[in-house]
PDB file of C-alpha atoms in Angstrom:
ATOM      1  CA  UNK A1222       0.000   0.000   0.000  1.00 63.00           C
ATOM      2  CA  UNK A1223       1.389   3.366  -0.977  1.00 75.00           C
ATOM      3  CA  UNK A1224       2.010   6.324   1.252  1.00 82.00           C
ATOM      4  CA  UNK A1225      -0.864   8.260  -0.291  1.00 83.00           C
ATOM      5  CA  UNK A1226      -3.279   5.372   0.242  1.00 86.00           C
ATOM      6  CA  UNK A1227      -2.240   5.026   3.900  1.00 87.00           C
ATOM      7  CA  UNK A1228      -2.825   8.725   4.444  1.00 88.00           C
ATOM      8  CA  UNK A1229      -6.246   8.525   2.795  1.00 89.00           C
ATOM      9  CA  UNK A1230      -7.141   5.550   4.973  1.00 89.00           C
ATOM     10  CA  UNK A1231      -6.112   7.415   8.104  1.00 93.00           C
ATOM     11  CA  UNK A1232      -8.069  10.520   7.099  1.00 94.00           C
ATOM     12  CA  UNK A1233     -11.120   8.369   6.379  1.00 92.00           C
ATOM     13  CA  UNK A1234     -10.601   6.664   9.748  1.00 93.00           C
ATOM     14  CA  UNK A1235     -10.476   9.977  11.587  1.00 96.00           C
ATOM     15  CA  UNK A1236     -13.567  11.310   9.833  1.00 96.00           C
ATOM     16  CA  UNK A1237     -15.408   8.012  10.241  1.00 96.00           C
ATOM     17  CA  UNK A1238     -14.548   7.818  13.923  1.00 96.00           C
ATOM     18  CA  UNK A1239     -15.687  11.368  14.533  1.00 97.00           C
ATOM     19  CA  UNK A1240     -18.894  10.704  12.599  1.00 97.00           C
ATOM     20  CA  UNK A1241     -19.599   7.576  14.631  1.00 97.00           C
ATOM     21  CA  UNK A1242     -18.921   9.488  17.841  1.00 98.00           C
ATOM     22  CA  UNK A1243     -21.363  12.198  16.779  1.00 97.00           C
ATOM     23  CA  UNK A1244     -24.039   9.600  16.013  1.00 97.00           C
ATOM     24  CA  UNK A1245     -23.568   7.766  19.315  1.00 97.00           C
ATOM     25  CA  UNK A1246     -23.554  11.066  21.231  1.00 97.00           C
ATOM     26  CA  UNK A1247     -26.774  12.138  19.531  1.00 97.00           C
ATOM     27  CA  UNK A1248     -28.378   8.751  20.263  1.00 96.00           C
ATOM     28  CA  UNK A1249     -27.286   9.126  23.895  1.00 96.00           C
ATOM     29  CA  UNK A1250     -28.894  12.563  24.020  1.00 96.00           C
ATOM     30  CA  UNK A1251     -32.125  11.276  22.435  1.00 96.00           C
ATOM     31  CA  UNK A1252     -32.437   8.335  24.848  1.00 95.00           C
ATOM     32  CA  UNK A1253     -32.001  10.602  27.858  1.00 92.00           C
ATOM     33  CA  UNK A1254     -29.803  10.311  30.894  1.00 89.00           C
ATOM     34  CA  UNK A1255     -31.808   7.532  32.563  1.00 90.00           C
ATOM     35  CA  UNK A1256     -30.800   4.998  29.896  1.00 90.00           C
ATOM     36  CA  UNK A1257     -27.085   4.489  29.396  1.00 86.00           C
ATOM     37  CA  UNK A1258     -25.663   3.387  26.071  1.00 92.00           C
ATOM     38  CA  UNK A1259     -22.038   3.461  27.185  1.00 91.00           C
ATOM     39  CA  UNK A1260     -21.135   0.279  25.323  1.00 94.00           C
ATOM     40  CA  UNK A1261     -21.946   1.949  22.013  1.00 97.00           C
ATOM     41  CA  UNK A1262     -19.215   4.517  22.631  1.00 97.00           C
ATOM     42  CA  UNK A1263     -16.765   1.669  22.045  1.00 97.00           C
ATOM     43  CA  UNK A1264     -17.739   1.576  18.350  1.00 96.00           C
ATOM     44  CA  UNK A1265     -15.971   4.811  17.364  1.00 97.00           C
ATOM     45  CA  UNK A1266     -13.076   4.017  19.699  1.00 97.00           C
ATOM     46  CA  UNK A1267     -12.439   0.598  18.174  1.00 96.00           C
ATOM     47  CA  UNK A1268     -13.009   1.988  14.673  1.00 96.00           C
ATOM     48  CA  UNK A1269     -10.299   4.575  15.344  1.00 96.00           C
ATOM     49  CA  UNK A1270      -7.996   1.898  16.721  1.00 96.00           C
ATOM     50  CA  UNK A1271      -8.452  -0.266  13.636  1.00 94.00           C
ATOM     51  CA  UNK A1272      -8.115   2.393  10.935  1.00 94.00           C
ATOM     52  CA  UNK A1273      -5.931   5.099  12.492  1.00 95.00           C
ATOM     53  CA  UNK A1274      -3.979   3.606  15.378  1.00 95.00           C
ATOM     54  CA  UNK A1275      -3.670   3.550  19.156  1.00 96.00           C
ATOM     55  CA  UNK A1276      -2.776   7.222  19.515  1.00 95.00           C
ATOM     56  CA  UNK A1277      -5.985   8.438  17.956  1.00 96.00           C
ATOM     57  CA  UNK A1278      -7.933   5.695  19.743  1.00 97.00           C
ATOM     58  CA  UNK A1279      -6.714   7.102  23.078  1.00 97.00           C
ATOM     59  CA  UNK A1280      -7.854  10.565  21.982  1.00 97.00           C
ATOM     60  CA  UNK A1281     -11.180   9.128  20.841  1.00 97.00           C
ATOM     61  CA  UNK A1282     -11.622   7.425  24.238  1.00 97.00           C
ATOM     62  CA  UNK A1283     -11.141  10.738  26.008  1.00 97.00           C
ATOM     63  CA  UNK A1284     -13.464  12.546  23.593  1.00 97.00           C
ATOM     64  CA  UNK A1285     -16.090   9.817  24.038  1.00 97.00           C
ATOM     65  CA  UNK A1286     -16.121  10.287  27.805  1.00 97.00           C
ATOM     66  CA  UNK A1287     -16.575  14.040  27.396  1.00 97.00           C
ATOM     67  CA  UNK A1288     -19.302  13.611  24.758  1.00 97.00           C
ATOM     68  CA  UNK A1289     -21.076  11.178  27.094  1.00 96.00           C
ATOM     69  CA  UNK A1290     -21.015  13.798  29.876  1.00 96.00           C
ATOM     70  CA  UNK A1291     -22.263  16.600  27.630  1.00 95.00           C
ATOM     71  CA  UNK A1292     -25.019  14.394  26.166  1.00 95.00           C
ATOM     72  CA  UNK A1293     -26.284  13.554  29.636  1.00 94.00           C
ATOM     73  CA  UNK A1294     -26.169  17.170  30.793  1.00 94.00           C
ATOM     74  CA  UNK A1295     -27.947  18.306  27.614  1.00 95.00           C
ATOM     75  CA  UNK A1296     -30.591  15.604  28.165  1.00 94.00           C
ATOM     76  CA  UNK A1297     -31.372  17.053  31.589  1.00 92.00           C
ATOM     77  CA  UNK A1298     -29.071  15.335  34.077  1.00 93.00           C
ATOM     78  CA  UNK A1299     -28.468  17.489  37.147  1.00 93.00           C
ATOM     79  CA  UNK A1300     -25.679  16.935  39.646  1.00 93.00           C
ATOM     80  CA  UNK A1301     -25.732  18.065  43.263  1.00 92.00           C
ATOM     81  CA  UNK A1302     -22.028  18.912  43.245  1.00 95.00           C
ATOM     82  CA  UNK A1303     -19.232  19.404  40.734  1.00 94.00           C
ATOM     83  CA  UNK A1304     -17.188  16.357  41.763  1.00 96.00           C
ATOM     84  CA  UNK A1305     -19.787  13.763  40.744  1.00 95.00           C
ATOM     85  CA  UNK A1306     -19.668  14.426  36.978  1.00 95.00           C
ATOM     86  CA  UNK A1307     -15.863  14.666  37.116  1.00 95.00           C
ATOM     87  CA  UNK A1308     -15.690  11.304  38.887  1.00 96.00           C
ATOM     88  CA  UNK A1309     -18.196   9.671  36.511  1.00 94.00           C
ATOM     89  CA  UNK A1310     -16.346  10.965  33.460  1.00 96.00           C
ATOM     90  CA  UNK A1311     -13.014   9.790  34.852  1.00 97.00           C
ATOM     91  CA  UNK A1312     -14.337   6.297  35.525  1.00 97.00           C
ATOM     92  CA  UNK A1313     -15.893   6.028  32.081  1.00 96.00           C
ATOM     93  CA  UNK A1314     -12.706   7.356  30.447  1.00 97.00           C
ATOM     94  CA  UNK A1315     -10.642   4.806  32.385  1.00 97.00           C
ATOM     95  CA  UNK A1316     -12.806   1.971  31.079  1.00 97.00           C
ATOM     96  CA  UNK A1317     -12.553   3.262  27.509  1.00 97.00           C
ATOM     97  CA  UNK A1318      -8.766   3.601  27.806  1.00 97.00           C
ATOM     98  CA  UNK A1319      -8.496   0.109  29.266  1.00 97.00           C
ATOM     99  CA  UNK A1320     -10.387  -1.278  26.268  1.00 97.00           C
ATOM    100  CA  UNK A1321      -7.972   0.515  23.922  1.00 97.00           C
ATOM    101  CA  UNK A1322      -4.994  -0.947  25.759  1.00 97.00           C
ATOM    102  CA  UNK A1323      -6.451  -4.460  25.740  1.00 96.00           C
ATOM    103  CA  UNK A1324      -7.414  -4.396  22.070  1.00 96.00           C
ATOM    104  CA  UNK A1325      -4.162  -2.795  20.923  1.00 94.00           C
ATOM    105  CA  UNK A1326      -2.087  -5.554  22.524  1.00 88.00           C
ATOM    106  CA  UNK A1327      -3.841  -8.417  20.761  1.00 78.00           C
TER     107      UNK A1327
END
């Protein structure tokens, strides 16, 4: 595979991953904060890992955790303090990053 083809594949992987993340985030917003679809956030992360590489997959994992938080807040989730959403986002990001590490080593 040529250098130009590899670059095109990576660009398509970045755009595809971002598009998948937008779709999952919108679906999360539509379903509301009472129903979690966290597992579906793994789709854009694993897509990015497959077509772009582990570096972008790590970035996609972090973006997915933030999109999850914003989708829940936009859907009406209210927190009694500021530490709860930070903790929840950190836990979710840790799980996403762990999945990237596990899948990138196989």
